[in-house]
mmCIF file with all atom_site columns, C-alpha atoms in Angstrom:
data_model
loop_
_atom_site.group_PDB
_atom_site.id
_atom_site.type_symbol
_atom_site.label_atom_id
_atom_site.label_alt_id
_atom_site.label_comp_id
_atom_site.label_asym_id
_atom_site.label_entity_id
_atom_site.label_seq_id
_atom_site.pdbx_PDB_ins_code
_atom_site.Cartn_x
_atom_site.Cartn_y
_atom_site.Cartn_z
_atom_site.occupancy
_atom_site.B_iso_or_equiv
_atom_site.pdbx_formal_charge
_atom_site.auth_seq_id
_atom_site.auth_comp_id
_atom_site.auth_asym_id
_atom_site.auth_atom_id
_atom_site.pdbx_PDB_model_num
ATOM 1   C CA . MET A 1 1   ? 0.014  0.039   -0.035 1.00 44.00 ? 26  MET A CA 1
ATOM 2   C CA . THR A 1 2   ? 1.475  3.398   -0.976 1.00 43.00 ? 27  THR A CA 1
ATOM 3   C CA . THR A 1 3   ? 0.669  6.794   0.426  1.00 45.00 ? 28  THR A CA 1
ATOM 4   C CA . ASP A 1 4   ? 2.543  9.742   -1.000 1.00 58.00 ? 29  ASP A CA 1
ATOM 5   C CA . THR A 1 5   ? 6.176  8.552   -1.411 1.00 75.00 ? 30  THR A CA 1
ATOM 6   C CA . GLN A 1 6   ? 6.063  5.926   1.447  1.00 87.00 ? 31  GLN A CA 1
ATOM 7   C CA . THR A 1 7   ? 5.432  2.252   1.066  1.00 93.00 ? 32  THR A CA 1
ATOM 8   C CA . TRP A 1 8   ? 3.761  0.758   4.136  1.00 97.00 ? 33  TRP A CA 1
ATOM 9   C CA . THR A 1 9   ? 4.283  -2.887  4.976  1.00 97.00 ? 34  THR A CA 1
ATOM 10  C CA . ALA A 1 10  ? 1.865  -4.845  7.114  1.00 97.00 ? 35  ALA A CA 1
ATOM 11  C CA . VAL A 1 11  ? 4.016  -6.617  9.743  1.00 96.00 ? 36  VAL A CA 1
ATOM 12  C CA . CYS A 1 12  ? 1.678  -8.337  12.239 1.00 96.00 ? 37  CYS A CA 1
ATOM 13  C CA . ALA A 1 13  ? -1.552 -7.944  14.214 1.00 97.00 ? 38  ALA A CA 1
ATOM 14  C CA . VAL A 1 14  ? -1.570 -5.555  17.181 1.00 97.00 ? 39  VAL A CA 1
ATOM 15  C CA . ASP A 1 15  ? -2.310 -8.529  19.562 1.00 95.00 ? 40  ASP A CA 1
ATOM 16  C CA . ASP A 1 16  ? 0.808  -10.372 18.239 1.00 96.00 ? 41  ASP A CA 1
ATOM 17  C CA . ILE A 1 17  ? 3.022  -8.096  20.411 1.00 97.00 ? 42  ILE A CA 1
ATOM 18  C CA . LEU A 1 18  ? 2.662  -8.120  24.159 1.00 97.00 ? 43  LEU A CA 1
ATOM 19  C CA . PRO A 1 19  ? 2.736  -4.640  25.892 1.00 97.00 ? 44  PRO A CA 1
ATOM 20  C CA . ASN A 1 20  ? 6.256  -3.392  26.667 1.00 97.00 ? 45  ASN A CA 1
ATOM 21  C CA . THR A 1 21  ? 8.042  -5.879  24.297 1.00 97.00 ? 46  THR A CA 1
ATOM 22  C CA . GLY A 1 22  ? 9.536  -5.946  20.925 1.00 97.00 ? 47  GLY A CA 1
ATOM 23  C CA . VAL A 1 23  ? 9.586  -8.286  17.849 1.00 97.00 ? 48  VAL A CA 1
ATOM 24  C CA . CYS A 1 24  ? 11.870 -8.384  14.860 1.00 97.00 ? 49  CYS A CA 1
ATOM 25  C CA . ALA A 1 25  ? 10.555 -8.200  11.276 1.00 97.00 ? 50  ALA A CA 1
ATOM 26  C CA . LEU A 1 26  ? 12.364 -8.487  7.922  1.00 97.00 ? 51  LEU A CA 1
ATOM 27  C CA . ILE A 1 27  ? 11.038 -5.652  5.779  1.00 96.00 ? 52  ILE A CA 1
ATOM 28  C CA . ASP A 1 28  ? 12.552 -5.222  2.288  1.00 93.00 ? 53  ASP A CA 1
ATOM 29  C CA . GLY A 1 29  ? 15.675 -7.111  3.426  1.00 95.00 ? 54  GLY A CA 1
ATOM 30  C CA . GLN A 1 30  ? 16.161 -4.964  6.467  1.00 96.00 ? 55  GLN A CA 1
ATOM 31  C CA . HIS A 1 31  ? 15.978 -6.103  10.090 1.00 97.00 ? 56  HIS A CA 1
ATOM 32  C CA . VAL A 1 32  ? 13.517 -3.847  11.870 1.00 98.00 ? 57  VAL A CA 1
ATOM 33  C CA . ALA A 1 33  ? 12.637 -3.860  15.611 1.00 98.00 ? 58  ALA A CA 1
ATOM 34  C CA . LEU A 1 34  ? 8.996  -3.210  16.295 1.00 98.00 ? 59  LEU A CA 1
ATOM 35  C CA . PHE A 1 35  ? 7.931  -2.277  19.812 1.00 98.00 ? 60  PHE A CA 1
ATOM 36  C CA . ARG A 1 36  ? 4.678  -2.005  21.698 1.00 98.00 ? 61  ARG A CA 1
ATOM 37  C CA . VAL A 1 37  ? 4.808  0.396   24.614 1.00 97.00 ? 62  VAL A CA 1
ATOM 38  C CA . GLY A 1 38  ? 1.802  0.228   26.903 1.00 94.00 ? 63  GLY A CA 1
ATOM 39  C CA . GLN A 1 39  ? -1.430 -0.775  25.106 1.00 93.00 ? 64  GLN A CA 1
ATOM 40  C CA . ASP A 1 40  ? -1.421 1.583   22.155 1.00 93.00 ? 65  ASP A CA 1
ATOM 41  C CA . GLN A 1 41  ? 2.006  3.105   21.340 1.00 97.00 ? 66  GLN A CA 1
ATOM 42  C CA . PHE A 1 42  ? 4.127  1.426   18.600 1.00 98.00 ? 67  PHE A CA 1
ATOM 43  C CA . PHE A 1 43  ? 7.645  2.294   17.485 1.00 98.00 ? 68  PHE A CA 1
ATOM 44  C CA . ALA A 1 44  ? 10.000 0.872   14.898 1.00 98.00 ? 69  ALA A CA 1
ATOM 45  C CA . ILE A 1 45  ? 13.819 1.259   14.728 1.00 98.00 ? 70  ILE A CA 1
ATOM 46  C CA . ASP A 1 46  ? 16.544 -0.618  12.953 1.00 98.00 ? 71  ASP A CA 1
ATOM 47  C CA . ASN A 1 47  ? 17.189 -4.008  14.729 1.00 98.00 ? 72  ASN A CA 1
ATOM 48  C CA . ILE A 1 48  ? 20.921 -4.132  14.145 1.00 97.00 ? 73  ILE A CA 1
ATOM 49  C CA . ASP A 1 49  ? 23.017 -3.024  17.179 1.00 96.00 ? 74  ASP A CA 1
ATOM 50  C CA . PRO A 1 50  ? 25.542 -0.618  15.588 1.00 96.00 ? 75  PRO A CA 1
ATOM 51  C CA . LYS A 1 51  ? 28.288 -1.576  18.032 1.00 93.00 ? 76  LYS A CA 1
ATOM 52  C CA . SER A 1 52  ? 28.090 -5.362  17.693 1.00 94.00 ? 77  SER A CA 1
ATOM 53  C CA . GLN A 1 53  ? 26.350 -5.604  14.282 1.00 96.00 ? 78  GLN A CA 1
ATOM 54  C CA . ALA A 1 54  ? 24.112 -8.216  15.761 1.00 97.00 ? 79  ALA A CA 1
ATOM 55  C CA . SER A 1 55  ? 20.289 -8.192  15.072 1.00 97.00 ? 80  SER A CA 1
ATOM 56  C CA . VAL A 1 56  ? 19.207 -7.954  18.740 1.00 97.00 ? 81  VAL A CA 1
ATOM 57  C CA . LEU A 1 57  ? 17.582 -4.643  19.590 1.00 98.00 ? 82  LEU A CA 1
ATOM 58  C CA . SER A 1 58  ? 14.083 -6.166  19.417 1.00 98.00 ? 83  SER A CA 1
ATOM 59  C CA . ARG A 1 59  ? 15.165 -8.256  22.470 1.00 97.00 ? 84  ARG A CA 1
ATOM 60  C CA . GLY A 1 60  ? 16.121 -5.385  24.590 1.00 97.00 ? 85  GLY A CA 1
ATOM 61  C CA . LEU A 1 61  ? 14.343 -4.002  27.730 1.00 97.00 ? 86  LEU A CA 1
ATOM 62  C CA . VAL A 1 62  ? 11.873 -1.272  27.177 1.00 97.00 ? 87  VAL A CA 1
ATOM 63  C CA . GLY A 1 63  ? 11.580 1.588   29.610 1.00 96.00 ? 88  GLY A CA 1
ATOM 64  C CA . ASN A 1 64  ? 12.249 5.208   29.928 1.00 95.00 ? 89  ASN A CA 1
ATOM 65  C CA . LEU A 1 65  ? 15.096 7.568   30.789 1.00 94.00 ? 90  LEU A CA 1
ATOM 66  C CA . GLY A 1 66  ? 13.551 10.889  31.776 1.00 94.00 ? 91  GLY A CA 1
ATOM 67  C CA . GLU A 1 67  ? 11.410 12.033  28.830 1.00 95.00 ? 92  GLU A CA 1
ATOM 68  C CA . HIS A 1 68  ? 12.822 9.340   26.492 1.00 97.00 ? 93  HIS A CA 1
ATOM 69  C CA . ILE A 1 69  ? 11.024 6.071   25.724 1.00 98.00 ? 94  ILE A CA 1
ATOM 70  C CA . VAL A 1 70  ? 13.985 3.696   25.122 1.00 98.00 ? 95  VAL A CA 1
ATOM 71  C CA . VAL A 1 71  ? 15.136 0.209   24.533 1.00 98.00 ? 96  VAL A CA 1
ATOM 72  C CA . ALA A 1 72  ? 18.384 -0.987  26.133 1.00 97.00 ? 97  ALA A CA 1
ATOM 73  C CA . SER A 1 73  ? 20.558 -3.110  23.829 1.00 96.00 ? 98  SER A CA 1
ATOM 74  C CA . PRO A 1 74  ? 20.886 -6.603  25.294 1.00 95.00 ? 99  PRO A CA 1
ATOM 75  C CA . LEU A 1 75  ? 24.626 -6.643  24.408 1.00 94.00 ? 100 LEU A CA 1
ATOM 76  C CA . TYR A 1 76  ? 26.148 -3.324  25.387 1.00 91.00 ? 101 TYR A CA 1
ATOM 77  C CA . LYS A 1 77  ? 23.245 -1.798  27.311 1.00 92.00 ? 102 LYS A CA 1
ATOM 78  C CA . ASN A 1 78  ? 23.235 1.400   25.220 1.00 96.00 ? 103 ASN A CA 1
ATOM 79  C CA . HIS A 1 79  ? 19.836 3.093   25.266 1.00 98.00 ? 104 HIS A CA 1
ATOM 80  C CA . PHE A 1 80  ? 18.065 3.918   21.930 1.00 98.00 ? 105 PHE A CA 1
ATOM 81  C CA . ASP A 1 81  ? 15.261 6.437   21.865 1.00 98.00 ? 106 ASP A CA 1
ATOM 82  C CA . LEU A 1 82  ? 12.322 4.753   20.262 1.00 98.00 ? 107 LEU A CA 1
ATOM 83  C CA . ARG A 1 83  ? 10.989 7.947   18.726 1.00 98.00 ? 108 ARG A CA 1
ATOM 84  C CA . THR A 1 84  ? 14.214 9.021   17.022 1.00 98.00 ? 109 THR A CA 1
ATOM 85  C CA . GLY A 1 85  ? 16.634 6.087   17.070 1.00 98.00 ? 110 GLY A CA 1
ATOM 86  C CA . ALA A 1 86  ? 19.228 8.214   18.847 1.00 98.00 ? 111 ALA A CA 1
ATOM 87  C CA . CYS A 1 87  ? 21.710 6.410   21.037 1.00 97.00 ? 112 CYS A CA 1
ATOM 88  C CA . LEU A 1 88  ? 21.722 8.338   24.343 1.00 97.00 ? 113 LEU A CA 1
ATOM 89  C CA . GLU A 1 89  ? 25.208 7.260   25.413 1.00 96.00 ? 114 GLU A CA 1
ATOM 90  C CA . SER A 1 90  ? 26.973 7.473   21.994 1.00 95.00 ? 115 SER A CA 1
ATOM 91  C CA . PRO A 1 91  ? 25.190 9.507   19.343 1.00 96.00 ? 116 PRO A CA 1
ATOM 92  C CA . GLU A 1 92  ? 27.514 8.066   16.627 1.00 96.00 ? 117 GLU A CA 1
ATOM 93  C CA . HIS A 1 93  ? 25.783 4.670   17.272 1.00 96.00 ? 118 HIS A CA 1
ATOM 94  C CA . SER A 1 94  ? 22.263 5.937   16.538 1.00 98.00 ? 119 SER A CA 1
ATOM 95  C CA . VAL A 1 95  ? 19.902 3.861   14.379 1.00 98.00 ? 120 VAL A CA 1
ATOM 96  C CA . ARG A 1 96  ? 17.148 4.903   12.052 1.00 98.00 ? 121 ARG A CA 1
ATOM 97  C CA . ALA A 1 97  ? 13.591 5.245   13.324 1.00 98.00 ? 122 ALA A CA 1
ATOM 98  C CA . HIS A 1 98  ? 10.700 4.251   11.088 1.00 98.00 ? 123 HIS A CA 1
ATOM 99  C CA . GLU A 1 99  ? 7.083  5.492   10.940 1.00 97.00 ? 124 GLU A CA 1
ATOM 100 C CA . VAL A 1 100 ? 4.430  3.131   12.281 1.00 98.00 ? 125 VAL A CA 1
ATOM 101 C CA . ARG A 1 101 ? 0.710  3.147   12.063 1.00 97.00 ? 126 ARG A CA 1
ATOM 102 C CA . VAL A 1 102 ? -2.185 0.918   12.990 1.00 97.00 ? 127 VAL A CA 1
ATOM 103 C CA . GLU A 1 103 ? -4.997 0.023   10.494 1.00 97.00 ? 128 GLU A CA 1
ATOM 104 C CA . GLU A 1 104 ? -7.776 -2.427  11.134 1.00 96.00 ? 129 GLU A CA 1
ATOM 105 C CA . GLY A 1 105 ? -5.876 -4.106  13.947 1.00 96.00 ? 130 GLY A CA 1
ATOM 106 C CA . ARG A 1 106 ? -2.687 -4.478  11.899 1.00 97.00 ? 131 ARG A CA 1
ATOM 107 C CA . ILE A 1 107 ? 0.650  -2.761  12.449 1.00 97.00 ? 132 ILE A CA 1
ATOM 108 C CA . LEU A 1 108 ? 2.271  -1.168  9.352  1.00 98.00 ? 133 LEU A CA 1
ATOM 109 C CA . VAL A 1 109 ? 5.810  0.156   9.044  1.00 98.00 ? 134 VAL A CA 1
ATOM 110 C CA . ALA A 1 110 ? 7.281  2.533   6.455  1.00 97.00 ? 135 ALA A CA 1
ATOM 111 C CA . ILE A 1 111 ? 10.891 2.185   5.557  1.00 91.00 ? 136 ILE A CA 1
ATOM 112 C CA . ASP A 1 112 ? 12.430 5.280   3.907  1.00 78.00 ? 137 ASP A CA 1
#
């Protein structure tokens, strides 16, 4: 499905992701970490940890640091802002954030 210049990919049903957890999806050959925060907030960032090059960010712990909703990498414990992909400890290790929307109970992600 295409809107403007973005292509949206249906990844899974909303109920496939438990609150405050993440899952990994392969979208157009890219590893994407998709997170559900609380009941109705969804975020997507690249799943590859930039420091280790392992596809693990979807398995990190979700929480917050001040105003930032973050995931902590399970390997090096760096915190990634789920809204922006910014690495709070080392900005040079930031990842891309992707747009997410929900339609008819399905989660869709746009990869730029």
